[in-house]
Short mmCIF file of C-alpha atoms in Angstrom, two decimals:
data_model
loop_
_atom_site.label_atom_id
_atom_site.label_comp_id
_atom_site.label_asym_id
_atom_site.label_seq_id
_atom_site.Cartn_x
_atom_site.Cartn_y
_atom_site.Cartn_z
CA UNK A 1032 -18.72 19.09 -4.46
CA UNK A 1033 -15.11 19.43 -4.96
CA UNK A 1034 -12.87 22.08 -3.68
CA UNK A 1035 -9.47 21.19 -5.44
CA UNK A 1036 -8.38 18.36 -8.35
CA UNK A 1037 -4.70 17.45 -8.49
CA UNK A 1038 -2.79 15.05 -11.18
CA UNK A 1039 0.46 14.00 -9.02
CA UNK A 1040 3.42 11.57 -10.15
CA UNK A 1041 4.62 8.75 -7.98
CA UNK A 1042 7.10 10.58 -6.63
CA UNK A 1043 4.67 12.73 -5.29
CA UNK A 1044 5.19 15.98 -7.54
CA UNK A 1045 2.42 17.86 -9.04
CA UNK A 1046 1.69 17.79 -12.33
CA UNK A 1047 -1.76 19.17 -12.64
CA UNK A 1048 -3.11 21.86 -9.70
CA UNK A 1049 -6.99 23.50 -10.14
CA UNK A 1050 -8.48 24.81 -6.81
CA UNK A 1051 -12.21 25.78 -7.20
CA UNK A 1052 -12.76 27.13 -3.57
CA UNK A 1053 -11.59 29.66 -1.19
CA UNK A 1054 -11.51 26.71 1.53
CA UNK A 1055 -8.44 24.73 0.68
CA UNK A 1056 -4.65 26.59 0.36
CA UNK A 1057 -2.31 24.73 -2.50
CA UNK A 1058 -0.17 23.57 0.34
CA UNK A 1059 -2.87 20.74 0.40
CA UNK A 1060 -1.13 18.73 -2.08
CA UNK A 1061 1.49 18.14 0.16
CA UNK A 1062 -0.76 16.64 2.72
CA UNK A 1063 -1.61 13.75 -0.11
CA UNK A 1064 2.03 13.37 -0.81
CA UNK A 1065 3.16 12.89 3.02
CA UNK A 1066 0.26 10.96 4.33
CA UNK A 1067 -0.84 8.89 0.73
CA UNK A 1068 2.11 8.44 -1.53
CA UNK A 1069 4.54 8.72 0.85
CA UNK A 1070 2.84 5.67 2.92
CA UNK A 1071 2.43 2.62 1.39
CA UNK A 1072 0.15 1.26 4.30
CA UNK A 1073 -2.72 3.36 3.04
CA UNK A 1074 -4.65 1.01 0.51
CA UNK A 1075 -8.31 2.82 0.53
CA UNK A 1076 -9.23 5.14 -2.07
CA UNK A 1077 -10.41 7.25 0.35
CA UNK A 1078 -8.68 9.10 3.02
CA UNK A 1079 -9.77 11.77 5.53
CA UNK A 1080 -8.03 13.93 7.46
CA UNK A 1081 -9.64 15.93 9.92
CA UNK A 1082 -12.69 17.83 8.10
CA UNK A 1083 -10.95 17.28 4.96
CA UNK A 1084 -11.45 13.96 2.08
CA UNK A 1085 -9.11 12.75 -0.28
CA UNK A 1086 -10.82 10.87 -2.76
CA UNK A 1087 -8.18 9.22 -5.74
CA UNK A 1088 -7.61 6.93 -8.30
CA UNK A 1089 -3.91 5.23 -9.05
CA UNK A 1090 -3.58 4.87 -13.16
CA UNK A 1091 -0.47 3.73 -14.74
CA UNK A 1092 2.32 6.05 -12.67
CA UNK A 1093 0.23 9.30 -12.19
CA UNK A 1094 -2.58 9.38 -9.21
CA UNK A 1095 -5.44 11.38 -9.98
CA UNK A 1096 -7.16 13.24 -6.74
CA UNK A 1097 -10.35 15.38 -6.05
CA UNK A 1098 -10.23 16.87 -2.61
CA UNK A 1099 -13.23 17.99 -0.60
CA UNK A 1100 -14.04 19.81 2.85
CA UNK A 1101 -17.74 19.17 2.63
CA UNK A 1102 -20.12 15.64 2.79
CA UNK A 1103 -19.53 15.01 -0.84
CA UNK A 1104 -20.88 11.84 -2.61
CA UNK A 1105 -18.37 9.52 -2.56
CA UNK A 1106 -19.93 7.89 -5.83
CA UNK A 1107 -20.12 11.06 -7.36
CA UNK A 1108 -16.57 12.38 -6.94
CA UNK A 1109 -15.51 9.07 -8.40
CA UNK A 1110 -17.52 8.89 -11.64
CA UNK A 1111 -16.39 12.56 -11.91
CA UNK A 1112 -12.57 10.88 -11.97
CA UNK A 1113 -13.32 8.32 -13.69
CA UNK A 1114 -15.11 10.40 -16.30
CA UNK A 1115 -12.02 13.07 -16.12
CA UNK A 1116 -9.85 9.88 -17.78
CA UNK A 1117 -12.30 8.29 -20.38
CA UNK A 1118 -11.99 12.36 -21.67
CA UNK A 1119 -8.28 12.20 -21.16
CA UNK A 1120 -7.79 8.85 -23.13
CA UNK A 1121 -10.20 10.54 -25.82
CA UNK A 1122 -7.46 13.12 -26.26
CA UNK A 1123 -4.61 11.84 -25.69
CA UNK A 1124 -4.94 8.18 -25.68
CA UNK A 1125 -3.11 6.86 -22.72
CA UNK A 1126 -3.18 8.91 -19.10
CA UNK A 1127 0.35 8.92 -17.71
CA UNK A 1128 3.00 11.06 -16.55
CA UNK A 1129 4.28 11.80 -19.46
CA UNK A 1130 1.26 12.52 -21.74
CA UNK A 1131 0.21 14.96 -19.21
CA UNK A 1132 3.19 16.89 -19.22
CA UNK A 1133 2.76 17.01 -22.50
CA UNK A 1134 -0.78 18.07 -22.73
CA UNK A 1135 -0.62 20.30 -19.87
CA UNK A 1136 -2.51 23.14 -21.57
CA UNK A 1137 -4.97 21.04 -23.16
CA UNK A 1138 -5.79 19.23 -19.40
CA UNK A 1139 -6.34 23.02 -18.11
CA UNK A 1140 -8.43 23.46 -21.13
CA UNK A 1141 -10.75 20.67 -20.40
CA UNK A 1142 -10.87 21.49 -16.54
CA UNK A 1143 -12.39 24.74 -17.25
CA UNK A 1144 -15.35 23.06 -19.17
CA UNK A 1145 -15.62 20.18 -17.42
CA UNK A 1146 -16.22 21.54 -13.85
CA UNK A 1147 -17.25 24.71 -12.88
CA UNK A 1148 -16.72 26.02 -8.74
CA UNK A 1149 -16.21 22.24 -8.02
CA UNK A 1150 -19.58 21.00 -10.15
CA UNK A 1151 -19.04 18.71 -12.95
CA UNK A 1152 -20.37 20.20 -16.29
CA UNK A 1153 -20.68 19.15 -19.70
CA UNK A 1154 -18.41 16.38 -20.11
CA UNK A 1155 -19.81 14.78 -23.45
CA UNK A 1156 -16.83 14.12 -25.17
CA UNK A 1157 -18.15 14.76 -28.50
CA UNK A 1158 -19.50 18.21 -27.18
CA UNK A 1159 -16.20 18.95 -26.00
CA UNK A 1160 -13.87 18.10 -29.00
CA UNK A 1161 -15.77 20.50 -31.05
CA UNK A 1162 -14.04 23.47 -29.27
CA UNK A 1163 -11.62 22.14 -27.57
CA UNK A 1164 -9.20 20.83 -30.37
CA UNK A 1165 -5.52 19.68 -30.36
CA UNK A 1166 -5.52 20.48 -34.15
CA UNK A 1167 -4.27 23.49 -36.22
CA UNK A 1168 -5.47 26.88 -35.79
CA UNK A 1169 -8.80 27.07 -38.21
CA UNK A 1170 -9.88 29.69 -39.72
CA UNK A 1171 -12.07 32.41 -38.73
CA UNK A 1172 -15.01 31.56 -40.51
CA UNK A 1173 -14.36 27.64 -39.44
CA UNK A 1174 -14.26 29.23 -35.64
CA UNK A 1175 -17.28 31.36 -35.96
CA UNK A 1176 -19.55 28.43 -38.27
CA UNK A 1177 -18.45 26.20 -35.19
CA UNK A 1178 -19.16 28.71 -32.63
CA UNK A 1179 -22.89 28.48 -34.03
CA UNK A 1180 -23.31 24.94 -33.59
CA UNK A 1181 -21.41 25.09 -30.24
CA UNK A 1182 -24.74 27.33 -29.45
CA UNK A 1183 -27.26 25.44 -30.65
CA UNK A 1184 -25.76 21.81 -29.51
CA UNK A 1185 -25.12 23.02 -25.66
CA UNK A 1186 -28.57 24.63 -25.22
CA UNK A 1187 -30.34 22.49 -27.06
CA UNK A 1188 -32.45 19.01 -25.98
CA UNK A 1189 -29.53 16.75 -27.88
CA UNK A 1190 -26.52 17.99 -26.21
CA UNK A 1191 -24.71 14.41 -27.01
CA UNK A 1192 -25.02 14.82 -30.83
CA UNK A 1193 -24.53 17.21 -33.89
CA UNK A 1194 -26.92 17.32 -36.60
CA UNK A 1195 -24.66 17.42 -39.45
CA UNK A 1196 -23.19 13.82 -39.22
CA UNK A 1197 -23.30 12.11 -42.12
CA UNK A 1198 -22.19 8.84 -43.17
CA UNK A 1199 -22.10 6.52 -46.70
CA UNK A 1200 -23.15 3.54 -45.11
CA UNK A 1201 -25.61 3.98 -42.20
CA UNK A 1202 -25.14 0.87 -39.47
CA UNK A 1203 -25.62 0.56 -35.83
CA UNK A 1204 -24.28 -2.18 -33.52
CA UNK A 1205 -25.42 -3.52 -30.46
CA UNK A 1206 -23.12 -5.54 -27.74
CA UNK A 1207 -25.11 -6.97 -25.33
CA UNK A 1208 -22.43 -8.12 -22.67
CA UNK A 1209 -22.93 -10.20 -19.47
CA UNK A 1210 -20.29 -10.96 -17.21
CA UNK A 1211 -21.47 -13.58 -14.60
CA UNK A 1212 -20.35 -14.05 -11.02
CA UNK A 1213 -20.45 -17.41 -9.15
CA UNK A 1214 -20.24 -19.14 -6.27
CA UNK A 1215 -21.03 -23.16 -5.76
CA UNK A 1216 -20.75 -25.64 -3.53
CA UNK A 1217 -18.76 -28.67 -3.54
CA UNK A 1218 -22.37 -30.77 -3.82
CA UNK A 1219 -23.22 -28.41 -6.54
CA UNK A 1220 -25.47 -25.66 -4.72
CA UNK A 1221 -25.56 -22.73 -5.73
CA UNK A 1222 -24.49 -19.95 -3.34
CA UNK A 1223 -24.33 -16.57 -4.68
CA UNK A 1224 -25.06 -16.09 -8.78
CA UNK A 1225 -25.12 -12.46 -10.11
CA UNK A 1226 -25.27 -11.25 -13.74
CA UNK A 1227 -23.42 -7.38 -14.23
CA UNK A 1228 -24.29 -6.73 -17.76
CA UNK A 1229 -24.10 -3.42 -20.04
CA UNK A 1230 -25.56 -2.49 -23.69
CA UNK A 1231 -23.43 -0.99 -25.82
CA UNK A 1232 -24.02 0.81 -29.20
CA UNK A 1233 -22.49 1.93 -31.78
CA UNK A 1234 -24.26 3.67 -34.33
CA UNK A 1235 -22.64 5.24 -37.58
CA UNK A 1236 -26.10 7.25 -38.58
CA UNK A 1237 -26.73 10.33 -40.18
CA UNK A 1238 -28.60 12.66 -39.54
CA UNK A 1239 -30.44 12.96 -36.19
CA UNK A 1240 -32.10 9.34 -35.88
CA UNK A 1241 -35.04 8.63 -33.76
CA UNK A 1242 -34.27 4.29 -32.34
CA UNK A 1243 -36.45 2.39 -30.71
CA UNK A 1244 -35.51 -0.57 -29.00
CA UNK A 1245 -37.31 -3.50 -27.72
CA UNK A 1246 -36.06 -5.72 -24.60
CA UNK A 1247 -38.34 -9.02 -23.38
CA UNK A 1248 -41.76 -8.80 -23.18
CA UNK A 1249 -40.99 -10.52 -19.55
CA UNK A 1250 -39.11 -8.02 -17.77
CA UNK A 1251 -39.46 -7.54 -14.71
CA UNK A 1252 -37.83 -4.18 -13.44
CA UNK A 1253 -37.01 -3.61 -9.65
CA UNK A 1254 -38.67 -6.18 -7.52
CA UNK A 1255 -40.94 -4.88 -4.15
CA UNK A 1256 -42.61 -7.34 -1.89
CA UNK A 1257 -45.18 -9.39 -3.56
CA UNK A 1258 -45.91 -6.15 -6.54
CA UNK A 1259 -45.10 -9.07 -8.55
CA UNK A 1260 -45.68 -12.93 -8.91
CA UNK A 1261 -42.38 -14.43 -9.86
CA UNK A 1262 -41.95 -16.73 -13.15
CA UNK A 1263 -39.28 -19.05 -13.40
CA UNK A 1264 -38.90 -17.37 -17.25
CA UNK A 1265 -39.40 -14.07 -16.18
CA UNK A 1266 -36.30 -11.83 -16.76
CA UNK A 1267 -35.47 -10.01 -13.46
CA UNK A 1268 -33.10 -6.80 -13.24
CA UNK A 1269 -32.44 -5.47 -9.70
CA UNK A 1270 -30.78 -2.08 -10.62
CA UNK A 1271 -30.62 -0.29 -13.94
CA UNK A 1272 -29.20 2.94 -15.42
CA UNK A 1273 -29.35 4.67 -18.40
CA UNK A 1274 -27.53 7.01 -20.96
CA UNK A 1275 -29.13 10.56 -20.96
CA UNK A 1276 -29.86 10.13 -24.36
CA UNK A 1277 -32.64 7.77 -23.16
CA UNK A 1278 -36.61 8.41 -23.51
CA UNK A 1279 -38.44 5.97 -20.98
CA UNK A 1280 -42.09 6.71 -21.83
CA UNK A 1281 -42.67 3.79 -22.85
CA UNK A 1282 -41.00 1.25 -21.46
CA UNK A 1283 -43.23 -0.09 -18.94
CA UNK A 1284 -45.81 -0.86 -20.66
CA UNK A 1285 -43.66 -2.32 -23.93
CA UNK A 1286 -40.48 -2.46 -22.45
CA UNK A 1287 -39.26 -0.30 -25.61
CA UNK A 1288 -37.34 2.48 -25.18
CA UNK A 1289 -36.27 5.55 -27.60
CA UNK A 1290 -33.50 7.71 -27.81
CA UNK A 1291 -31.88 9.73 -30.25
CA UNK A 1292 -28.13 8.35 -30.07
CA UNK A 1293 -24.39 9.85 -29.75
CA UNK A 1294 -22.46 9.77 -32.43
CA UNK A 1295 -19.99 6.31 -32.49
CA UNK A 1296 -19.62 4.08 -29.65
CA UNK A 1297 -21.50 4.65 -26.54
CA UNK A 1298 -23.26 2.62 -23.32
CA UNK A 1299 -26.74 2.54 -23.70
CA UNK A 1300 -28.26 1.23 -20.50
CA UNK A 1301 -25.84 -0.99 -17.46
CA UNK A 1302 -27.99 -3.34 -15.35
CA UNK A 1303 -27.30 -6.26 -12.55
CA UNK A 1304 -29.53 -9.39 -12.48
CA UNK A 1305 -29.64 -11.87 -9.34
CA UNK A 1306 -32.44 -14.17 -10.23
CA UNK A 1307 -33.36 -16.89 -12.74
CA UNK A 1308 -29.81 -17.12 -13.52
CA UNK A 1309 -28.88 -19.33 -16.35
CA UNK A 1310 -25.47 -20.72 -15.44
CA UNK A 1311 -23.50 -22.15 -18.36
CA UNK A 1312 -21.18 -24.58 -16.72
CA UNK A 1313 -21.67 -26.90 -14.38
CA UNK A 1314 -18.27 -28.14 -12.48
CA UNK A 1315 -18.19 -31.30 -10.38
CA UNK A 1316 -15.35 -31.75 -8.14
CA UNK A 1317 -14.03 -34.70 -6.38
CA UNK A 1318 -10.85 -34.21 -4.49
CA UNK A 1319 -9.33 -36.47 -2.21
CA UNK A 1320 -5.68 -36.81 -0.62
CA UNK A 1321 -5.48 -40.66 -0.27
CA UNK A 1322 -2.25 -39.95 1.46
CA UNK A 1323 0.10 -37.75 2.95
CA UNK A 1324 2.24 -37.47 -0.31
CA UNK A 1325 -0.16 -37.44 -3.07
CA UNK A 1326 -3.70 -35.72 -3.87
CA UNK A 1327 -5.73 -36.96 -6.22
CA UNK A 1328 -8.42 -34.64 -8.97
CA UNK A 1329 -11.38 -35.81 -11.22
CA UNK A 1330 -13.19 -32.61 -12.41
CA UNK A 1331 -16.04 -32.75 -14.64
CA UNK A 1332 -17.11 -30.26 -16.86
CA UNK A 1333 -20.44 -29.65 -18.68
CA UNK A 1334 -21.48 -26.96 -21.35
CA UNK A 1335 -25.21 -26.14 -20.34
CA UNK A 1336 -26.14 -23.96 -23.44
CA UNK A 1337 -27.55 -25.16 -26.66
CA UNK A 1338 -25.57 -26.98 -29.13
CA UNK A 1339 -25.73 -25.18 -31.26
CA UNK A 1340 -23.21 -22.05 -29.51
CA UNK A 1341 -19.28 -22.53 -28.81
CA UNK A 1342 -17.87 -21.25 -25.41
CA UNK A 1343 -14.29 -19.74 -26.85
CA UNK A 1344 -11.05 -19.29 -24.39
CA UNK A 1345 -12.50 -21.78 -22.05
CA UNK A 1346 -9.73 -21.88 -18.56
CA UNK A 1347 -9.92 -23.94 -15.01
CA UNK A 1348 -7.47 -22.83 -13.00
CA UNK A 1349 -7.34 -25.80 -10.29
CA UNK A 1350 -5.35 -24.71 -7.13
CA UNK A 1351 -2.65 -27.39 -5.62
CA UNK A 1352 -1.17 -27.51 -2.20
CA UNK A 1353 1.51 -25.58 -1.73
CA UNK A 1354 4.23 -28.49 -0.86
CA UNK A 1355 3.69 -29.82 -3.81
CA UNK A 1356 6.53 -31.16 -6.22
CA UNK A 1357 5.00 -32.27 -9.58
CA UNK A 1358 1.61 -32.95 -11.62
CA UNK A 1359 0.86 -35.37 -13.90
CA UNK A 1360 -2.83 -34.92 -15.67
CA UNK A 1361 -4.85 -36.10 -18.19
CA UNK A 1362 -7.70 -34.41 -20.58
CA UNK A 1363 -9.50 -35.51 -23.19
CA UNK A 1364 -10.27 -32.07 -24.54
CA UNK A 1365 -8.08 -29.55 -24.23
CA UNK A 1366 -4.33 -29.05 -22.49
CA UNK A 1367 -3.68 -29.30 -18.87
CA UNK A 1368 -0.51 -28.16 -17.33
CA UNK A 1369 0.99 -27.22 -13.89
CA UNK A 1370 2.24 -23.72 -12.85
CA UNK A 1371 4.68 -24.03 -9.70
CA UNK A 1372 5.15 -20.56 -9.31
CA UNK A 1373 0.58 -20.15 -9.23
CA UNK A 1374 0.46 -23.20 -7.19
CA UNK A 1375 -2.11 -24.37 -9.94
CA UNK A 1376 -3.21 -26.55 -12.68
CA UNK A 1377 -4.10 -24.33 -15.77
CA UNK A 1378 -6.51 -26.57 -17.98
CA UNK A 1379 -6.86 -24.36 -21.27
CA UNK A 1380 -10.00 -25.97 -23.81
CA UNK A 1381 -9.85 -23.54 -27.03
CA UNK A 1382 -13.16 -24.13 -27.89
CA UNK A 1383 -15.94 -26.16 -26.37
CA UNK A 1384 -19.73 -26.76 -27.90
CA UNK A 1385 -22.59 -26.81 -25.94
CA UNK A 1386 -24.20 -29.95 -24.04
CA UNK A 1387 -20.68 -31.16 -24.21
CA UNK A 1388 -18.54 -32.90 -21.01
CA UNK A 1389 -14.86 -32.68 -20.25
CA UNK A 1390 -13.03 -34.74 -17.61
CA UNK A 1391 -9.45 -33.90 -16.15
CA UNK A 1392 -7.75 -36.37 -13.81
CA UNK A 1393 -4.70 -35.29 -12.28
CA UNK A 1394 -2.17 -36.70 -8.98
CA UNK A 1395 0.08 -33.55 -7.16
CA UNK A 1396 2.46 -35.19 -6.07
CA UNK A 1397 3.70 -33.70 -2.37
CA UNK A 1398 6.91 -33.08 -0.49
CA UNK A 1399 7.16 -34.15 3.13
CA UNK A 1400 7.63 -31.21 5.47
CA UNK A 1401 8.13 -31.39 9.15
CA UNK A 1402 5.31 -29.02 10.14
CA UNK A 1403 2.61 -30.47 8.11
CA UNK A 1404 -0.06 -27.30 7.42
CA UNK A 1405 -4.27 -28.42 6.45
CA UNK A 1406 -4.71 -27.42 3.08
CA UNK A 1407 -7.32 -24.51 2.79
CA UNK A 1408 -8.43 -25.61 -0.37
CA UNK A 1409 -8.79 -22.58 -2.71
CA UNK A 1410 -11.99 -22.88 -4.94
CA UNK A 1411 -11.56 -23.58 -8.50
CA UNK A 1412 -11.75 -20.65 -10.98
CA UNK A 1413 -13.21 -20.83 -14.54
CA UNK A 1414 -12.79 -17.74 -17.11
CA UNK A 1415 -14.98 -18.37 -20.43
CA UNK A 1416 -16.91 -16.15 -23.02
CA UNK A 1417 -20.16 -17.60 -25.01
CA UNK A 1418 -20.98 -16.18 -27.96
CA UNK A 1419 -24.82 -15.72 -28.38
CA UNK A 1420 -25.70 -16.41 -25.17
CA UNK A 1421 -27.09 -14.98 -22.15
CA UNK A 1422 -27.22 -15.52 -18.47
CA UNK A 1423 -29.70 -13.47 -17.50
CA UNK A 1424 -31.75 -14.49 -20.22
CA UNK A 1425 -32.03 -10.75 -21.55
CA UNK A 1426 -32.89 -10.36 -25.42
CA UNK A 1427 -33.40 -7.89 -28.06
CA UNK A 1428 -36.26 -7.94 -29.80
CA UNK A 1429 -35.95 -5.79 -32.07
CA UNK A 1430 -34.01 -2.61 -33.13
CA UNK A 1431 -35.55 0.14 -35.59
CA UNK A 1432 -33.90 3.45 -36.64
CA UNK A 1433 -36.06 6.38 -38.29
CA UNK A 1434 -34.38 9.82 -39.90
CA UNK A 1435 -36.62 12.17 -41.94
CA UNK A 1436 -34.91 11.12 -44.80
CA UNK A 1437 -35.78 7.78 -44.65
CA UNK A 1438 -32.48 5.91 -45.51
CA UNK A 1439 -32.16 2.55 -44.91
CA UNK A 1440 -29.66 1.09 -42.32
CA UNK A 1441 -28.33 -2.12 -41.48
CA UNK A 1442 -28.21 -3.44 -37.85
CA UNK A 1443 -26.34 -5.67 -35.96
CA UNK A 1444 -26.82 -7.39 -32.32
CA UNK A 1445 -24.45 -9.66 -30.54
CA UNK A 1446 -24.49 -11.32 -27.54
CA UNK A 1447 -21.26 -12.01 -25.17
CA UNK A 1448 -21.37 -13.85 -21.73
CA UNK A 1449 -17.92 -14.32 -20.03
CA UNK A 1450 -16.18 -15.16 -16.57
CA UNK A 1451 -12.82 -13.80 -15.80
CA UNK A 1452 -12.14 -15.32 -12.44
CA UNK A 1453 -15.35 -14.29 -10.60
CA UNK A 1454 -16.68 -18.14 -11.78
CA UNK A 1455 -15.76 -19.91 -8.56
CA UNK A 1456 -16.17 -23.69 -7.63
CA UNK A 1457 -15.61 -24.83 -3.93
CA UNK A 1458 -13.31 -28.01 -3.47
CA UNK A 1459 -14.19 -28.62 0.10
CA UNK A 1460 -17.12 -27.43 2.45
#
């Protein structure tokens, strides 16, 4: 995969240096330096220079590089990264210049279990604090009781969890989180609607717990052709994945699926749904510019989930032309307010219930200019997050833990739908 892995500063110094292969010389680095950091024209993540690839990622004031002279996965390289700084952040909470210089024995540490002749490894982060601690020196009995389990838990079918966990009050949580991506019309059509949404658990157990999990009984997993009639209450997801802890036997004919669990917080399965989307706001727009000097606003906002559920944090951010001199709005729920320096109207509602409406009516005022430019019209963004609520339509129907020793646990499932600018109204065609 990859022959070299390098942890550089901005000024283009190197902090961390691993190569794996005889193909690439340490001189390398300096290649990066020169023709990345050195350049601030070069905006892809990926650069490649003659037979060799330089794949990166920028975080806080360190950039963090895997190099490769073969046809490497691009995907894989980067969850690889990725992966290298969810274990950094374990360790040593934040990944930046300085925290690596500080931890520069520990990094070389992890680098040597992690990846092996440029393969990624064991990279279970519970796995890996076990014997790779930034605590005092133990004793030799500690070091030779946890050299055991070390044994057992790397060879073993449950490499993600230790058997000895234990815990006074046994609990798991489930986050069922949806973040939905839109793109309408001015009439209202819908363009482009797309659910990303992930699972995630946390589970204070004890023991070595067997879960099952339920999802709808209308699921309908990776659509082909006509394999499957379409219902307009069916529950369709294009593309899942799943932890490794994950036992699918069952799923298709139950949709239920087992797994013994990691220890604390963890993503249980990531999926992407494009159909049957349940959107819930609808925007209608009406903007005109009755003059040269003035454009005028009504937008209407509906809550489309039950009324039971609040949408929390609710924001339109309604763009303005760019000549123009002053705003003067009015809401009935909420507070609107113009930003000259976003060339927008920021309409903040704290808290909205559902099958309610919200109008804002607003006149920009504009400044005459000699060269008069046709406004492009921006589309409207709205960031929001419901509470019990779904866009895909994806539930839980139930959640049920068993351990040998039959304790009882309590359980918890939540459901979160939000926008955060990728909720997009058109103003104009």
């Amino acid at each position: 995969m990859i022959s070299a892995f390098f942890i550089f500063n901005q000024k283009g110094e190197v902090l961390i240096s691993r190569l794996f292969r005889q193909d690439l010389k340490r001189s390398i680095s300096d290649v990066f330096r020169i023709q990345v950091i050195s350049n601030p024209d070069i905006r892809s993540p990926i650069i490649t220079l003659g037979s060799t690839s330089f794949f990166h990622v920028r975080i806080n004031n360190v950039y963090v590089v895997g190099v490769t002279k073969c046809n490497a996965s691009a995907a894989l390289v980067f969850e690889f990264l990725y992966r290298f700084i969810t274990i950094s952040r374990s360790y040593f909470s934040k990944l930046d210049e300085e925290s690596v210089k500080n931890n520069f024995v520990l990094i070389y540490e992890l680098l040597d279990e992690i990846i092996d002749f440029g393969f990624p490894q064991n990279s279970e982060i519970d796995t890996l604090k076990m014997y790779i601690t930034t605590e005092s020196i133990k004793s030799e009995m500690a070091v030779r009781e946890d050299s055991s389990k070390i044994t057992i838990q790397a060879t073993g079918a449950t490499s993600w969890r230790r058997s000895d966990v234990k815990y006074r009050k046994n609990e798991a949580f489930v986050d069922v989180i949806e973040t939905v991506n839109l793109l309408m019309s001015k009439e209202g059509a819908v363009l482009r609607a797309d659910v990303d949404g992930q699972i995630l658990m946390r589970a204070y157990l004890s023991g070595t717990p067997e879960c099952k999990f339920g999802l709808n009984d209308k699921l309908v997993l990776q659509k082909r052709g006509n394999e499957t009639a379409k219902s307009d209450d069916a529950v369709e997801l294009d593309d899942c994945q799943f932890h490794q802890c994950v036992r699918l036997g069952k799923f298709d004919s139950d949709r239920s699926i087992s797994f013994i669990p990691p220890d604390g917080e963890f993503e249980l399965m990531r999926y992407r749904s494009t159909s049957n989307i349940n959107l819930p706001f609808r925007l209608q727009t009406h903007v005109t510019e009755p003059s040269k000097s003035r454009v005028e606003y009504t937008i209407h906002l509906k809550a489309n989930f039950d009324s039971k559920l609040n949408a929390n944090n609710v924001v339109l951010r309604i763009p303005t032309p760019l000549n123009t001199t002053g705003v003067q709005a009015k809401v009935g729920v909420g507070k609107a307010k113009y930003v000259p320096g976003e060339n927008v109207i920021i309409w903040k509602i704290p808290r909205i219930q559902g099958a309610q409406e919200c109008t804002l009516t607003a006149e920009a005022d504009l400044a005459a200019t000699t060269h008069r430019q046709a406004w492009s019209r921006p589309p409207i963004q709205l960031d929001f997050s419901v509470v019990m609520f779904t866009a895909s339509g994806l539930l839980v129907r139930f959640l049920k833990v068993f351990e040998k020793s039959g304790y009882q646990s309590v359980k918890w499932v939540r459901y979160l739908s939000k926008a955060n600018g990728s909720y997009q109204i058109r103003v104009s065609d």
